[in-house]
CSV table of C-alpha atoms and ligand atoms in Angstrom, one decimal:
chain,number,residue,atom,x,y,z
L,1,UNK,CA,-19.8,-22.4,11.0
L,2,UNK,CA,-19.2,-23.6,14.5
L,3,UNK,CA,-21.3,-21.9,17.3
L,4,UNK,CA,-18.8,-21.7,20.1
L,5,UNK,CA,-15.2,-22.5,20.8
L,6,UNK,CA,-14.2,-22.5,24.5
L,7,UNK,CA,-10.5,-22.5,25.4
L,8,UNK,CA,-9.7,-23.4,29.0
L,9,UNK,CA,-9.1,-26.1,31.6
L,10,UNK,CA,-10.7,-29.3,32.8
L,11,UNK,CA,-10.0,-30.4,36.4
L,12,UNK,CA,-11.7,-33.0,38.6
L,13,UNK,CA,-13.5,-31.2,41.5
L,14,UNK,CA,-13.1,-32.9,44.9
L,15,UNK,CA,-15.9,-31.2,46.8
L,16,UNK,CA,-16.4,-31.3,50.6
L,17,UNK,CA,-19.5,-30.0,52.2
L,18,UNK,CA,-19.6,-28.9,55.8
L,19,UNK,CA,-21.8,-26.8,58.1
L,20,UNK,CA,-18.9,-24.5,58.7
L,21,UNK,CA,-15.7,-24.1,56.7
L,22,UNK,CA,-12.5,-24.8,58.8
L,23,UNK,CA,-10.5,-21.9,60.1
L,24,UNK,CA,-6.7,-21.9,59.9
L,25,UNK,CA,-5.4,-24.9,61.9
L,26,UNK,CA,-8.9,-26.3,62.5
L,27,UNK,CA,-10.3,-29.7,61.5
L,28,UNK,CA,-14.1,-30.1,61.0
L,29,UNK,CA,-16.3,-33.0,60.1
L,30,UNK,CA,-17.8,-32.9,56.6
L,31,UNK,CA,-21.5,-33.6,55.8
L,32,UNK,CA,-20.8,-34.8,52.3
L,33,UNK,CA,-18.2,-35.4,49.6
L,34,UNK,CA,-18.2,-35.9,45.8
L,35,UNK,CA,-15.9,-36.0,42.9
L,36,UNK,CA,-17.1,-34.5,39.6
L,37,UNK,CA,-16.2,-32.7,36.5
L,38,UNK,CA,-15.0,-29.1,36.9
L,39,UNK,CA,-12.6,-26.5,35.6
L,40,UNK,CA,-13.9,-23.1,34.5
L,41,UNK,CA,-13.4,-23.6,30.7
L,42,UNK,CA,-14.9,-27.1,30.7
L,43,UNK,CA,-17.9,-26.0,32.8
L,44,UNK,CA,-18.6,-23.1,30.5
L,45,UNK,CA,-18.5,-25.4,27.5
L,46,UNK,CA,-20.9,-27.8,29.1
L,47,UNK,CA,-23.3,-25.0,30.0
L,48,UNK,CA,-23.4,-23.8,26.4
L,49,UNK,CA,-23.7,-27.3,25.0
L,50,UNK,CA,-26.7,-28.1,27.3
L,51,UNK,CA,-28.4,-25.0,26.1
L,52,UNK,CA,-28.3,-26.4,22.5
L,53,UNK,CA,-25.2,-24.8,21.1
L,54,UNK,CA,-22.6,-26.6,19.0
L,55,UNK,CA,-19.5,-26.4,21.1
L,56,UNK,CA,-15.8,-27.3,20.9
L,57,UNK,CA,-13.7,-27.5,24.0
L,58,UNK,CA,-10.0,-26.7,23.4
L,59,UNK,CA,-8.0,-27.9,26.4
L,60,UNK,CA,-5.6,-30.5,27.7
L,61,UNK,CA,-6.1,-33.4,30.0
L,62,UNK,CA,-3.9,-36.2,31.4
L,63,UNK,CA,-3.9,-39.9,30.2
L,64,UNK,CA,-5.6,-41.1,33.4
L,65,UNK,CA,-8.9,-41.8,35.0
L,66,UNK,CA,-9.8,-38.1,35.5
L,67,UNK,CA,-9.0,-37.5,31.9
L,68,UNK,CA,-11.4,-40.3,31.0
L,69,UNK,CA,-14.0,-38.5,33.2
L,70,UNK,CA,-13.6,-35.5,30.9
L,71,UNK,CA,-13.9,-37.5,27.7
L,72,UNK,CA,-17.1,-39.2,29.0
L,73,UNK,CA,-18.5,-35.9,30.0
L,74,UNK,CA,-18.0,-34.4,26.5
L,75,UNK,CA,-19.4,-37.5,24.8
L,76,UNK,CA,-22.5,-37.4,26.9
L,77,UNK,CA,-23.0,-33.7,26.2
L,78,UNK,CA,-22.3,-33.9,22.5
L,79,UNK,CA,-19.1,-31.9,22.5
L,80,UNK,CA,-16.6,-32.4,19.8
L,81,UNK,CA,-13.4,-33.8,21.4
L,82,UNK,CA,-11.0,-33.5,18.5
L,83,UNK,CA,-9.8,-30.3,20.2
L,84,UNK,CA,-8.9,-32.0,23.5
L,85,UNK,CA,-5.2,-32.8,23.8
L,86,UNK,CA,-4.0,-35.7,26.0
L,87,UNK,CA,-0.7,-35.3,27.8
L,88,UNK,CA,1.5,-38.3,28.5
L,89,UNK,CA,3.6,-36.3,30.9
L,90,UNK,CA,1.2,-34.4,33.1
L,91,UNK,CA,-1.8,-35.6,35.1
L,92,UNK,CA,-5.3,-34.2,34.7
L,93,UNK,CA,-5.8,-31.2,37.0
L,94,UNK,CA,-7.7,-31.4,40.3
L,95,UNK,CA,-9.5,-28.9,42.5
L,96,UNK,CA,-10.1,-29.1,46.2
L,97,UNK,CA,-13.4,-27.3,47.0
L,98,UNK,CA,-14.9,-26.6,50.4
L,99,UNK,CA,-18.6,-25.7,50.4
L,100,UNK,CA,-20.5,-24.2,53.2
L,101,UNK,CA,-23.7,-26.2,53.5
L,102,UNK,CA,-25.6,-23.3,55.0
L,103,UNK,CA,-25.3,-20.9,52.1
L,104,UNK,CA,-23.6,-22.8,49.3
L,105,UNK,CA,-20.5,-20.5,49.2
L,106,UNK,CA,-17.1,-22.0,48.6
L,107,UNK,CA,-13.3,-21.8,48.7
L,108,UNK,CA,-11.3,-23.4,45.9
L,109,UNK,CA,-7.7,-24.5,45.3
L,110,UNK,CA,-7.0,-25.5,41.7
L,111,UNK,CA,-4.0,-27.6,40.7
L,112,UNK,CA,-4.3,-27.2,36.9
L,113,UNK,CA,-2.0,-30.2,36.0
L,114,UNK,CA,-2.1,-30.9,32.2
L,115,UNK,CA,-4.5,-28.1,31.4
L,116,UNK,CA,-1.7,-25.5,32.1
L,117,UNK,CA,0.5,-27.3,29.5
L,118,UNK,CA,-1.5,-26.4,26.4
L,119,UNK,CA,0.8,-24.4,24.1
L,120,UNK,CA,0.4,-21.6,21.6
L,121,UNK,CA,1.3,-24.1,18.8
L,122,UNK,CA,-1.4,-26.5,19.9
L,123,UNK,CA,-4.0,-23.7,19.9
L,124,UNK,CA,-2.8,-22.6,16.4
L,125,UNK,CA,-3.6,-26.1,15.1
L,126,UNK,CA,-7.2,-25.0,15.6
L,127,UNK,CA,-6.9,-21.5,14.2
L,128,UNK,CA,-9.5,-22.1,11.5
L,129,UNK,CA,-12.0,-23.5,14.0
L,130,UNK,CA,-11.5,-20.5,16.3
L,131,UNK,CA,-11.8,-18.0,13.4
L,132,UNK,CA,-14.9,-19.7,12.1
L,133,UNK,CA,-16.7,-19.8,15.4
L,134,UNK,CA,-19.5,-17.4,16.2
L,135,UNK,CA,-18.3,-16.9,19.7
L,136,UNK,CA,-14.9,-17.5,21.3
L,137,UNK,CA,-14.9,-17.9,25.1
L,138,UNK,CA,-12.0,-18.1,27.4
L,139,UNK,CA,-10.8,-17.5,31.0
L,140,UNK,CA,-7.5,-17.2,32.9
L,141,UNK,CA,-7.0,-20.8,34.2
L,142,UNK,CA,-4.3,-21.6,31.5
L,143,UNK,CA,-1.1,-19.7,30.7
L,144,UNK,CA,-2.0,-16.0,29.9
L,145,UNK,CA,0.3,-15.9,26.8
L,146,UNK,CA,-1.7,-18.8,25.3
L,147,UNK,CA,-5.0,-17.1,26.1
L,148,UNK,CA,-3.8,-13.8,24.5
L,149,UNK,CA,-2.6,-15.7,21.4
L,150,UNK,CA,-6.0,-17.4,21.0
L,151,UNK,CA,-7.8,-14.0,21.5
L,152,UNK,CA,-5.7,-12.6,18.7
L,153,UNK,CA,-6.5,-15.5,16.4
L,154,UNK,CA,-10.2,-15.1,17.2
L,155,UNK,CA,-9.9,-11.4,16.1
L,156,UNK,CA,-8.8,-12.5,12.6
L,157,UNK,CA,-12.4,-13.8,12.0
L,158,UNK,CA,-15.8,-12.6,13.1
L,159,UNK,CA,-16.0,-14.4,16.4
L,160,UNK,CA,-17.4,-12.4,19.3
L,161,UNK,CA,-14.8,-12.8,22.1
L,162,UNK,CA,-15.6,-13.2,25.7
L,163,UNK,CA,-13.0,-13.1,28.4
L,164,UNK,CA,-14.1,-14.3,31.8
L,165,UNK,CA,-11.1,-13.0,33.8
L,166,UNK,CA,-11.2,-15.8,36.4
L,167,UNK,CA,-9.2,-16.4,38.5
L,168,UNK,CA,-8.1,-12.7,38.7
L,169,UNK,CA,-4.5,-12.5,37.7
L,170,UNK,CA,-2.4,-9.8,36.2
L,171,UNK,CA,-2.8,-9.4,32.5
L,172,UNK,CA,-1.1,-6.9,30.2
L,173,UNK,CA,-3.1,-3.9,28.8
L,174,UNK,CA,-2.9,-5.3,25.3
L,175,UNK,CA,-5.4,-8.0,26.4
L,176,UNK,CA,-8.3,-5.5,26.6
L,177,UNK,CA,-8.2,-4.6,22.9
L,178,UNK,CA,-9.2,-8.2,22.0
L,179,UNK,CA,-12.2,-8.5,24.3
L,180,UNK,CA,-15.8,-7.9,23.2
L,181,UNK,CA,-17.3,-9.0,26.5
L,182,UNK,CA,-15.4,-8.8,29.7
L,183,UNK,CA,-17.2,-10.7,32.5
L,184,UNK,CA,-15.5,-10.4,35.9
L,185,UNK,CA,-17.4,-11.1,39.1
L,186,UNK,CA,-17.4,-8.5,41.9
L,187,UNK,CA,-14.0,-9.6,43.4
L,188,UNK,CA,-12.3,-9.9,40.0
L,189,UNK,CA,-13.7,-6.5,38.9
L,190,UNK,CA,-12.2,-5.0,42.1
L,191,UNK,CA,-8.9,-6.6,41.3
L,192,UNK,CA,-8.7,-5.1,37.8
L,193,UNK,CA,-10.3,-1.8,38.8
L,194,UNK,CA,-8.2,-1.4,42.0
L,195,UNK,CA,-11.2,-0.2,44.1
L,196,UNK,CA,-14.0,-1.7,46.2
L,197,UNK,CA,-17.3,-2.3,44.4
L,198,UNK,CA,-20.2,-2.3,46.8
L,199,UNK,CA,-22.8,-0.3,44.9
L,200,UNK,CA,-24.2,-0.1,41.4
L,201,UNK,CA,-22.6,3.4,41.1
L,202,UNK,CA,-19.2,1.8,41.9
L,203,UNK,CA,-19.9,-1.0,39.4
L,204,UNK,CA,-20.7,1.7,36.8
L,205,UNK,CA,-17.4,3.4,37.5
L,206,UNK,CA,-15.6,0.1,37.1
L,207,UNK,CA,-17.5,-0.7,33.9
L,208,UNK,CA,-16.5,2.7,32.5
L,209,UNK,CA,-12.9,2.0,33.4
L,210,UNK,CA,-12.9,-1.3,31.6
L,211,UNK,CA,-14.4,0.4,28.5
L,212,UNK,CA,-11.7,3.0,28.5
L,213,UNK,CA,-9.1,0.2,28.8
L,214,UNK,CA,-10.5,-1.1,25.4
L,215,UNK,CA,-13.2,-3.8,26.1
L,216,UNK,CA,-16.4,-3.3,24.1
L,217,UNK,CA,-18.8,-4.5,26.8
L,218,UNK,CA,-18.4,-5.0,30.5
L,219,UNK,CA,-20.6,-7.3,32.5
L,220,UNK,CA,-19.8,-7.4,36.2
L,221,UNK,CA,-21.6,-10.2,38.0
L,222,UNK,CA,-22.6,-9.2,41.5
L,223,UNK,CA,-23.9,-12.4,43.1
L,224,UNK,CA,-27.3,-11.8,44.7
L,225,UNK,CA,-27.2,-8.2,43.5
L,226,UNK,CA,-27.5,-9.4,39.9
L,227,UNK,CA,-25.3,-7.9,37.2
L,228,UNK,CA,-24.1,-4.5,35.9
L,229,UNK,CA,-23.7,-3.9,32.2
L,230,UNK,CA,-21.7,-1.1,30.5
L,231,UNK,CA,-20.7,-0.2,27.0
L,232,UNK,CA,-20.1,3.1,25.1
L,233,UNK,CA,-23.8,3.8,24.8
L,234,UNK,CA,-25.6,2.0,27.7
L,235,UNK,CA,-25.3,1.2,31.3
L,236,UNK,CA,-27.8,-0.6,33.5
L,237,UNK,CA,-28.2,-3.2,36.2
L,238,UNK,CA,-30.3,-6.3,36.1
L,239,UNK,CA,-31.5,-8.2,39.2
L,240,UNK,CA,-30.5,-11.7,40.2
L,241,UNK,CA,-33.0,-14.6,39.8
L,242,UNK,CA,-35.6,-14.9,42.5
L,243,UNK,CA,-34.8,-18.5,43.5
L,244,UNK,CA,-37.6,-20.9,44.3
L,245,UNK,CA,-35.2,-23.5,45.6
L,246,UNK,CA,-32.5,-23.4,48.3
L,247,UNK,CA,-28.9,-22.5,47.2
L,248,UNK,CA,-27.0,-25.8,47.5
L,249,UNK,CA,-23.7,-25.1,45.8
L,250,UNK,CA,-22.4,-21.9,44.1
L,251,UNK,CA,-19.5,-23.7,42.4
L,252,UNK,CA,-19.7,-22.9,38.7
L,253,UNK,CA,-22.3,-20.2,38.9
L,254,UNK,CA,-20.1,-17.8,37.0
L,255,UNK,CA,-19.4,-20.5,34.5
L,256,UNK,CA,-23.1,-21.1,34.0
L,257,UNK,CA,-23.5,-17.4,33.3
L,258,UNK,CA,-20.6,-17.3,30.8
L,259,UNK,CA,-21.7,-20.4,29.0
L,260,UNK,CA,-25.2,-19.1,28.7
L,261,UNK,CA,-24.0,-15.7,27.6
L,262,UNK,CA,-22.0,-17.3,24.8
L,263,UNK,CA,-24.9,-19.5,23.8
L,264,UNK,CA,-27.3,-16.5,23.7
L,265,UNK,CA,-24.8,-14.4,21.7
L,266,UNK,CA,-24.3,-17.2,19.2
L,267,UNK,CA,-28.0,-17.4,18.8
L,268,UNK,CA,-28.1,-13.6,18.2
L,269,UNK,CA,-30.4,-13.0,21.2
L,270,UNK,CA,-31.2,-9.4,21.9
L,271,UNK,CA,-28.8,-8.0,24.5
L,272,UNK,CA,-31.1,-7.7,27.6
L,273,UNK,CA,-32.9,-11.0,26.8
L,274,UNK,CA,-29.5,-12.7,26.5
L,275,UNK,CA,-28.3,-11.2,29.9
L,276,UNK,CA,-31.6,-12.3,31.6
L,277,UNK,CA,-31.2,-15.7,30.1
L,278,UNK,CA,-27.6,-16.0,31.4
L,279,UNK,CA,-28.8,-14.8,34.9
L,280,UNK,CA,-31.5,-17.5,34.9
L,281,UNK,CA,-29.1,-20.2,33.9
L,282,UNK,CA,-26.7,-19.2,36.6
L,283,UNK,CA,-29.4,-19.0,39.2
L,284,UNK,CA,-30.7,-22.5,38.4
L,285,UNK,CA,-27.1,-23.9,38.6
L,286,UNK,CA,-26.7,-22.9,42.3
L,287,UNK,CA,-29.7,-25.0,43.3
L,288,UNK,CA,-27.8,-28.2,42.2
L,289,UNK,CA,-24.6,-29.7,43.6
L,290,UNK,CA,-21.4,-29.8,41.5
L,291,UNK,CA,-20.0,-27.7,38.7
L,292,UNK,CA,-20.5,-29.1,35.3
L,293,UNK,CA,-23.1,-31.4,36.7
L,294,UNK,CA,-25.2,-28.5,37.9
L,295,UNK,CA,-25.6,-26.9,34.4
L,296,UNK,CA,-29.2,-26.8,33.4
L,297,UNK,CA,-30.6,-28.0,30.0
L,298,UNK,CA,-32.5,-25.7,27.8
L,299,UNK,CA,-35.8,-27.4,28.8
L,300,UNK,CA,-35.1,-26.5,32.5
L,301,UNK,CA,-34.6,-22.8,31.6
L,302,UNK,CA,-37.8,-21.9,29.6
K,401,LIG,O1,-15.6,-21.9,38.5
K,401,LIG,C1,-15.7,-23.0,39.2
K,401,LIG,C2,-14.5,-23.9,38.9
K,401,LIG,O2,-13.4,-23.3,39.3
K,401,LIG,C3,-14.6,-25.2,39.6
K,401,LIG,O3,-15.2,-26.2,38.9
K,401,LIG,C4,-13.1,-25.5,39.9
K,401,LIG,O4,-12.6,-26.6,39.2
K,401,LIG,C5,-12.4,-24.2,39.5
K,401,LIG,O5,-11.6,-24.4,38.3
């Protein structure tokens, strides 16, 4: 049985660092620039693989240099690439990321390119693999009908499903019935809940709302306020990691959390231990630059 199957996107992140992000109509000088592997799905797959899980990444790239970057990344991190489709018609996606050097926060524009072209039929080619995975993890950076199709396939087996609803976009109510773990960040949770979330009490209300919608477990990630967990029987908050090093780049912090959550669930970790593990992995990732490149290895976490 495969540990984890991740469906999602790969894009090449073009990251610009500056002391202050530009306002509308303003040009500022940067303090640094790098191109590296990104895309929420791919970042999550790398996070889980570096934590020792056997991972398949199901996605689509272009037949170009950025596509080669993806394949090299998967080879280096022991990911099985038989599930990576290569498009002859569409380029590999890219993201433009502006990072504030002072606190590591960012603004991102994603051009998904080939990753948005993966089809239901292509996903169906790997139905058996999805069904036989311990965990199926996905996000909203590909077409939503393809994501829903894959979640339905996962439900035919015993895979625990995780939907990281990022970026926040409208999804039909049907979606919620196929989700074991729903993992929005604060802003995404506000989008789906329709109200501000500034306190744990409000996070609890949002969690209860998601459970009523049909998800089995809700985990709202709250940045430096940690996380808020809700299911039918339990609700509690857990604090963020007390960081020893400076925050350099928060790109991919949520992906680190989701990849680690998937890895912990596949290893049948106890719930709170698994959540604390995911918080730690995410905390470590923000002390390094880049997205996939910032994912820690298991030895860095213990
Ligand atoms: O979650 C971070 C990721 O979102 C970046 O790597 C960027 O590519 C965007 O997809």
